[in-house]
mmCIF file of C-alpha atoms in Angstrom:
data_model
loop_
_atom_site.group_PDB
_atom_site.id
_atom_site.type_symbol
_atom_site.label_atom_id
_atom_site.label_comp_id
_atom_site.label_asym_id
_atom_site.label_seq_id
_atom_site.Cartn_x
_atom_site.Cartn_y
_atom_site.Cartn_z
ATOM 1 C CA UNK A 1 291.266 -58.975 -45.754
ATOM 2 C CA UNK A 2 289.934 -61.324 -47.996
ATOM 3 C CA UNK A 3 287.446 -60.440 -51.118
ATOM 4 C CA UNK A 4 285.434 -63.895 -50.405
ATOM 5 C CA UNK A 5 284.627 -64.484 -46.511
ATOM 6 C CA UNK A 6 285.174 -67.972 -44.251
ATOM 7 C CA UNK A 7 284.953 -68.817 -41.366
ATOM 8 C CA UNK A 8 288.467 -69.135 -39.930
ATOM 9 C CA UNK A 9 287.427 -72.180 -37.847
ATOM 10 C CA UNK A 10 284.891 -75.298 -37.852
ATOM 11 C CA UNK A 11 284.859 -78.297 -36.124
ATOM 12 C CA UNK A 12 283.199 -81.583 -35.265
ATOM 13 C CA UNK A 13 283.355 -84.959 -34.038
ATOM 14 C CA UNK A 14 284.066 -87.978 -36.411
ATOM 15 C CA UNK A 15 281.155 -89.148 -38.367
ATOM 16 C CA UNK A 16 279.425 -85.726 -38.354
ATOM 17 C CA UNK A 17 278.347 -83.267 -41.009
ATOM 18 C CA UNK A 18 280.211 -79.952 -41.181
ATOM 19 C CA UNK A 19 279.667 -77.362 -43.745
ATOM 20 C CA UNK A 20 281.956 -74.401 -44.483
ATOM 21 C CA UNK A 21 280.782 -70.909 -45.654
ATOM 22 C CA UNK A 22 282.192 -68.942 -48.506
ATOM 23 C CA UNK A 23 280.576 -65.345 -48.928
ATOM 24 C CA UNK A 24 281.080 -63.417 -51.682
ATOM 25 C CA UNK A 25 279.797 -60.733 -53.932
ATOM 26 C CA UNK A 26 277.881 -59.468 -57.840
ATOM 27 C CA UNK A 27 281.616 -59.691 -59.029
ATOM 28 C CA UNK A 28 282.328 -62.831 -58.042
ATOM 29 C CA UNK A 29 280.457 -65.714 -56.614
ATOM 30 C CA UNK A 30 277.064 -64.035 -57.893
ATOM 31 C CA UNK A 31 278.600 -64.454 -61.393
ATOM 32 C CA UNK A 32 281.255 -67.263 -61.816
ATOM 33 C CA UNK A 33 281.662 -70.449 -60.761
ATOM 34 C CA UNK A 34 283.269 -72.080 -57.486
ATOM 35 C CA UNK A 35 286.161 -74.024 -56.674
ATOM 36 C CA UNK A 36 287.365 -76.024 -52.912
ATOM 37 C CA UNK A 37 290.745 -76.796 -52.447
ATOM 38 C CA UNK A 38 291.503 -78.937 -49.474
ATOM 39 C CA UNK A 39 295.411 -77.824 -48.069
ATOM 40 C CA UNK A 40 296.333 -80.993 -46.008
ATOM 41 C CA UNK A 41 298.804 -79.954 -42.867
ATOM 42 C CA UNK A 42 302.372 -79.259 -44.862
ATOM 43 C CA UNK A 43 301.566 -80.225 -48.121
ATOM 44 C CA UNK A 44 300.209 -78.180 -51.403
ATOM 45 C CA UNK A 45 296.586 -77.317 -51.835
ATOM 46 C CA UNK A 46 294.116 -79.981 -53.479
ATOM 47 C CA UNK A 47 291.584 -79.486 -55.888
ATOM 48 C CA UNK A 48 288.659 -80.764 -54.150
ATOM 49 C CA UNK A 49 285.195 -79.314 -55.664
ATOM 50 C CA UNK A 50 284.976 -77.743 -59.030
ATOM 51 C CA UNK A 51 282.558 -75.401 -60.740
ATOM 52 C CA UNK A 52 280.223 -74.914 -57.699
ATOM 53 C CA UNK A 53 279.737 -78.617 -57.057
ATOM 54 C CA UNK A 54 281.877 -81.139 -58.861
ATOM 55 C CA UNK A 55 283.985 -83.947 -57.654
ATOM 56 C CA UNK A 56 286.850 -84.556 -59.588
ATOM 57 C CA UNK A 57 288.299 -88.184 -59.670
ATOM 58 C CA UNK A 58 289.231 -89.738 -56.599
ATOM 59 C CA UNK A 59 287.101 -87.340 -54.118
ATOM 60 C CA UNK A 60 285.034 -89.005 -51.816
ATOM 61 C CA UNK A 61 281.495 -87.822 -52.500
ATOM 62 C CA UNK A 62 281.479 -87.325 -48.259
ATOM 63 C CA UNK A 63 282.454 -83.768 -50.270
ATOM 64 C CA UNK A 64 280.144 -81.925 -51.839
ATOM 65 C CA UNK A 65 279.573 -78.302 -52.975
ATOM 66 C CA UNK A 66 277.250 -75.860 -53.291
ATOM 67 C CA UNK A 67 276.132 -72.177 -54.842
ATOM 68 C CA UNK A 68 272.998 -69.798 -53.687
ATOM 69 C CA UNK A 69 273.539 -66.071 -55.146
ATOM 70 C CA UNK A 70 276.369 -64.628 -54.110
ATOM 71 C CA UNK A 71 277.200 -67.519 -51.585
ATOM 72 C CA UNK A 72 278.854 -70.578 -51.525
ATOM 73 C CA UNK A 73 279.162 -73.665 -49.117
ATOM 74 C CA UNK A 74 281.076 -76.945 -48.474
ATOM 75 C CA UNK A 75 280.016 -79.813 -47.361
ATOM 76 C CA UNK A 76 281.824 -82.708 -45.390
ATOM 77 C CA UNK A 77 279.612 -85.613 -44.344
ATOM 78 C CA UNK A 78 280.850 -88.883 -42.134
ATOM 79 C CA UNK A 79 283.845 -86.274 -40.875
ATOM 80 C CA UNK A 80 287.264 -88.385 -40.672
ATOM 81 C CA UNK A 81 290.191 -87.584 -38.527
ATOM 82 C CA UNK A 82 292.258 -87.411 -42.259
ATOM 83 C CA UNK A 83 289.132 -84.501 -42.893
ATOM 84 C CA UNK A 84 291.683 -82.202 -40.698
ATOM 85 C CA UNK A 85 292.805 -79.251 -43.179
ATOM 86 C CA UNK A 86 292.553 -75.906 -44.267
ATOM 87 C CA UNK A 87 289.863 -75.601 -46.463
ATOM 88 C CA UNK A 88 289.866 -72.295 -49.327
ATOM 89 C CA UNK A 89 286.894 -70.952 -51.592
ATOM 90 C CA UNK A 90 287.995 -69.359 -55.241
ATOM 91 C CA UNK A 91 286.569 -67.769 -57.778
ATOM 92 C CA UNK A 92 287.416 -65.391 -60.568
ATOM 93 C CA UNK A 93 286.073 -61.830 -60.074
ATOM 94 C CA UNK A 94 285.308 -59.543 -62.849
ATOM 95 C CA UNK A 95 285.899 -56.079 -61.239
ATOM 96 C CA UNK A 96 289.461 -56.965 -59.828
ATOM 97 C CA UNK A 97 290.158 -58.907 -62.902
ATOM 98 C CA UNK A 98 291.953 -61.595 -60.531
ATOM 99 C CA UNK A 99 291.424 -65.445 -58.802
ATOM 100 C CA UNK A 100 290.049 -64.441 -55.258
ATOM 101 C CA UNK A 101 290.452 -67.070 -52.534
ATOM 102 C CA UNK A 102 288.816 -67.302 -49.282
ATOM 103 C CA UNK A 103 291.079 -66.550 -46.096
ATOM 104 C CA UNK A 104 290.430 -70.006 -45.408
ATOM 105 C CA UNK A 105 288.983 -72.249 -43.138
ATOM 106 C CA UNK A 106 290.957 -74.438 -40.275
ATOM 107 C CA UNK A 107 288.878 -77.820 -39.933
ATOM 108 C CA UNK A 108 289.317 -79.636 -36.942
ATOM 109 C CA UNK A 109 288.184 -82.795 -36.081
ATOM 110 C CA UNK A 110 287.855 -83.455 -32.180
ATOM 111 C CA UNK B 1 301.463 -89.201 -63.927
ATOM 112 C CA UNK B 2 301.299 -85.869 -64.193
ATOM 113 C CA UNK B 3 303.346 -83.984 -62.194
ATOM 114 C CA UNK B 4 304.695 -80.832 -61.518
ATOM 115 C CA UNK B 5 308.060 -80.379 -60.215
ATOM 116 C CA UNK B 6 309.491 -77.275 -58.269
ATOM 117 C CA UNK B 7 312.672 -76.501 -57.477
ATOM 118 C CA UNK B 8 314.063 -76.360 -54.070
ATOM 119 C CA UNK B 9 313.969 -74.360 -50.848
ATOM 120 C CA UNK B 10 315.728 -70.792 -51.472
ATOM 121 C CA UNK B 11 317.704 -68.725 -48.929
ATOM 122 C CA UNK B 12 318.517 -64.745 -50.208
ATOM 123 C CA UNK B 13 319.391 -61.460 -49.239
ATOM 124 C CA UNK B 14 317.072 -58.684 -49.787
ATOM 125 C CA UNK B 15 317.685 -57.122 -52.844
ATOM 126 C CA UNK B 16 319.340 -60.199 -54.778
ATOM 127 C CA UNK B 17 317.493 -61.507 -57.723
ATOM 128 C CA UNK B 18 315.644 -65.191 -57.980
ATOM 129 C CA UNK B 19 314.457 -67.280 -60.189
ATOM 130 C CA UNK B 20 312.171 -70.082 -59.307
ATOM 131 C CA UNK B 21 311.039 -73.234 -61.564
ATOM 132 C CA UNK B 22 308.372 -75.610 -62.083
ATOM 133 C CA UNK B 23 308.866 -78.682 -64.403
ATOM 134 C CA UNK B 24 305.716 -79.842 -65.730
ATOM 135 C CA UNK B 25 305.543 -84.155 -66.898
ATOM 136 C CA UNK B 26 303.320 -86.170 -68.058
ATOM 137 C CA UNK B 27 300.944 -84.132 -70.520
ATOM 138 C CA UNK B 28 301.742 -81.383 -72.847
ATOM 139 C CA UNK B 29 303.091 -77.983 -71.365
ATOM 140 C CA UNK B 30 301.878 -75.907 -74.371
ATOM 141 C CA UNK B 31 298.025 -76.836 -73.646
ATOM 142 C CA UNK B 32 297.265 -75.747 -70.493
ATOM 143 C CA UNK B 33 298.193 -72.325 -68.477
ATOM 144 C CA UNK B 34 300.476 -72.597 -65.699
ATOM 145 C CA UNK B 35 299.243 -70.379 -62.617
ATOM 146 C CA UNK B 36 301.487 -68.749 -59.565
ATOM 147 C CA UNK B 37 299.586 -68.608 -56.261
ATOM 148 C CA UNK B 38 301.942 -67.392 -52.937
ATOM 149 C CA UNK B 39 301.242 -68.640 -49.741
ATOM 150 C CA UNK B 40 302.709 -66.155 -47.220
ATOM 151 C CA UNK B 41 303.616 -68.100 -43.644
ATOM 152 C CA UNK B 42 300.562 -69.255 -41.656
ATOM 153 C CA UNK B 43 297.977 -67.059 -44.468
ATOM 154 C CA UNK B 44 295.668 -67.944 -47.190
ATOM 155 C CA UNK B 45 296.297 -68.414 -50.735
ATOM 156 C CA UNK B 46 297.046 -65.363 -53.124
ATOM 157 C CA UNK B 47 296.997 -66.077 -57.295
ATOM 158 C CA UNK B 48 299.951 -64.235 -58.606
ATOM 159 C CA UNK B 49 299.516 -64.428 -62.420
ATOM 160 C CA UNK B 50 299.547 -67.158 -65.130
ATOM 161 C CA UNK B 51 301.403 -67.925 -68.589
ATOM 162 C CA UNK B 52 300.457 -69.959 -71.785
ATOM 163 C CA UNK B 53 303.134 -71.957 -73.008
ATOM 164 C CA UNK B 54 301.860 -72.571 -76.298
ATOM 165 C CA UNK B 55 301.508 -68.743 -77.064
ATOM 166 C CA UNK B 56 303.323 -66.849 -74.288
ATOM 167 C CA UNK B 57 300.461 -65.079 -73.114
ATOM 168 C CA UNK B 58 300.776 -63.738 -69.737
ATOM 169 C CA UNK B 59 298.193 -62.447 -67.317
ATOM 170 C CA UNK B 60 299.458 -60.577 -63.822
ATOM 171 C CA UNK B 61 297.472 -60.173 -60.714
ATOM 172 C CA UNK B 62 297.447 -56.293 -59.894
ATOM 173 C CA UNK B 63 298.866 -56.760 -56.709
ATOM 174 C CA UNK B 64 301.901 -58.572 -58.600
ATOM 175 C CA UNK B 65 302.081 -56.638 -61.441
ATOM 176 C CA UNK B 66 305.813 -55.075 -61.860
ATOM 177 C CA UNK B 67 306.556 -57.184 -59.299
ATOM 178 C CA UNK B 68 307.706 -60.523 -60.343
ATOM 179 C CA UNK B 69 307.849 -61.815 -64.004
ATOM 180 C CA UNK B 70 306.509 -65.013 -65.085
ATOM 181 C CA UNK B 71 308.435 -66.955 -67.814
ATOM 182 C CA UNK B 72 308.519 -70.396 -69.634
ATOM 183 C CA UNK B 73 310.903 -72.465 -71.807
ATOM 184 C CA UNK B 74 309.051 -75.193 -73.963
ATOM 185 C CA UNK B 75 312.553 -77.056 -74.776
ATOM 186 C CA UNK B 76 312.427 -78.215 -70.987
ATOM 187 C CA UNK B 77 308.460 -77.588 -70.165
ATOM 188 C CA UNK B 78 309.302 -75.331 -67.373
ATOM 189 C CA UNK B 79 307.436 -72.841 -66.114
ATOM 190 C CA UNK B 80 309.551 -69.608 -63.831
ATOM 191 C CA UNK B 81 308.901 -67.050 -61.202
ATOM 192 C CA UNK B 82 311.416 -64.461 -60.776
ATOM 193 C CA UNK B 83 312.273 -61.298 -59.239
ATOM 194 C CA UNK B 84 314.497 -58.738 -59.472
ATOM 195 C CA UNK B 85 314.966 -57.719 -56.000
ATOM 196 C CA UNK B 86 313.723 -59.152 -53.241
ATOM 197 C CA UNK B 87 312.536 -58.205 -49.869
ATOM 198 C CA UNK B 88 311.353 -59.298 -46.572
ATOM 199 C CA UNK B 89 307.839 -59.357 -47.043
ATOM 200 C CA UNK B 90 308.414 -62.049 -50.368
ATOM 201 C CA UNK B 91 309.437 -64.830 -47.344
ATOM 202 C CA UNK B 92 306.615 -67.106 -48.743
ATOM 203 C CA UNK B 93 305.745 -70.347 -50.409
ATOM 204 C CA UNK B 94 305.487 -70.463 -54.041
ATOM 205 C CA UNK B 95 302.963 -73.031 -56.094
ATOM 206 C CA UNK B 96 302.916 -73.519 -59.515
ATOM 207 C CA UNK B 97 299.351 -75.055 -60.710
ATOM 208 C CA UNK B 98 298.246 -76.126 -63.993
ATOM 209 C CA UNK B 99 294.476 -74.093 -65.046
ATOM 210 C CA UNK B 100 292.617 -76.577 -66.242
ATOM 211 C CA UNK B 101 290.034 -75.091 -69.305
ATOM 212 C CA UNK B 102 287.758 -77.939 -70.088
ATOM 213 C CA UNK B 103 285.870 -80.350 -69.113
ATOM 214 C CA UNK B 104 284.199 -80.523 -65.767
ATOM 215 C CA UNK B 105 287.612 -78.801 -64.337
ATOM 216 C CA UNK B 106 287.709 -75.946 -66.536
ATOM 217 C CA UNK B 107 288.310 -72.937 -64.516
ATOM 218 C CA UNK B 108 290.476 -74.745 -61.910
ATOM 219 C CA UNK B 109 293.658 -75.436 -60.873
ATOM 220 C CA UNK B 110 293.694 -79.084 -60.949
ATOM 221 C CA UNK B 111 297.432 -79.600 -60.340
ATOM 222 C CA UNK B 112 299.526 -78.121 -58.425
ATOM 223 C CA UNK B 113 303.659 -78.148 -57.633
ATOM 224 C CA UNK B 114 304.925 -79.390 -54.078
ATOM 225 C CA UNK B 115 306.009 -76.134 -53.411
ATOM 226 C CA UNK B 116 309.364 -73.622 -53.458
ATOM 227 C CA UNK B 117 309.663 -71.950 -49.791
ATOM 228 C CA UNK B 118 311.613 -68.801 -50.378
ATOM 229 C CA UNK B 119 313.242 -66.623 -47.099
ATOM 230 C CA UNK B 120 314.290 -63.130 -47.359
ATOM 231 C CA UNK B 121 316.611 -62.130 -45.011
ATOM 232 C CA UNK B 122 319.504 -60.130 -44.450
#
């Protein structure tokens, strides 16, 4: 299993607020910063948030991110059908000297 | 644009050897690492190990340590994953990423490769 902890589901219905967990530990999210990649159906993952609650260029700021101790969570306001994705939490962590990532979480919008 | 290019879909018997490439265009290969993350089918993301082109400097996830060996020519700005013998349980996809280290992305991987799906059977 997974160093960093999601849910492996969410959903909700278009124009709705989800938010994904990402719970982690001292090593990791308690120390370094964290990144949200956004894995469309069949197609490579995305950077989406960086450094705990960034929006790179071209991200809708419907996405937003956010750190509390050793815990992280993503946001996803005005939920759009094209919001339908696996969603993954990473961090560095300084005990396994490695990129963690989340297990992921399946977003569906109903 | 930059881009990053992999090469395609790969079919082998267990044992055989593999190399797999990723063509990075559009900015400098030499400045920025060049990560491995495998995607094993219908699982999460695992990071695999990155190089730095402009000094060779190579960093290997434990779990991939002695496992695969991560490579790059700067004539063609191509990063490579390869192993020596494969097995079952390496049926994955394969992304290359560029590790962005400044600026409001440093620390991620800002780019990433379509994708090289590789099948290991017999």
């Amino acid at each position: 299993q997974s160093v960093l902890t999601q849910p492996p589901s969410a959903s909700g219905t278009p124009g709705q607020r989800v938010a994904i967990s990402c719970s982690g530990s001292s090593s990791n999210i308690g120390t370094n910063v964290v990144f949200w990649y956004q894995q469309l159906p069949g197609t490579a993952p995305k950077l989406l948030i960086s450094r705990n609650n960034q929006r790179p260029s071209g991200v809708p700021d419907r996405f937003s991110g956010s750190k509390s101790g050793s815990s992280a969570s993503l946001a996803i306001s005005g939920l759009r059908s094209e919001d339908e994705a696996d969603y993954y939490c990473a961090v560095w962590d300084d005990s396994l000297s490695n990129w963690v990532f989340g297990g992921g979480t399946t977003l569906t919008v109903l | 644009d930059v881009q990053l290019v992999q090469s395609g879909a790969e079919v082998k018997k267990p044992g055989e050897s593999l190399k797999i490439s990723c063509k990075a265009s559009g900015y400098r290969l030499t400045s920025y690492w060049i990560g491995w993350v495998r995607q094993l089918p219908g699982k999460g993301l695992e990071w695999m190990g990155m190089i730095h082109p402009g000094d060779s400097d190579t960093r290997y996830s434990p779990s991939f340590q002695g496992q695969v060996t991560i490579s790059h020519d700067k004539s063609t700005s191509t990063a490579y994953l390869q192993w020596r013998s494969l097995r079952a349980p390496d049926t994955a996809m394969y992304y290359c990423a560029r590790f962005c280290s400044s600026g409001t992305c440093n620390g991620a991987f800002d780019v990433w490769g379509q994708g090289t799906m590789v099948t290991v059977s017999s």
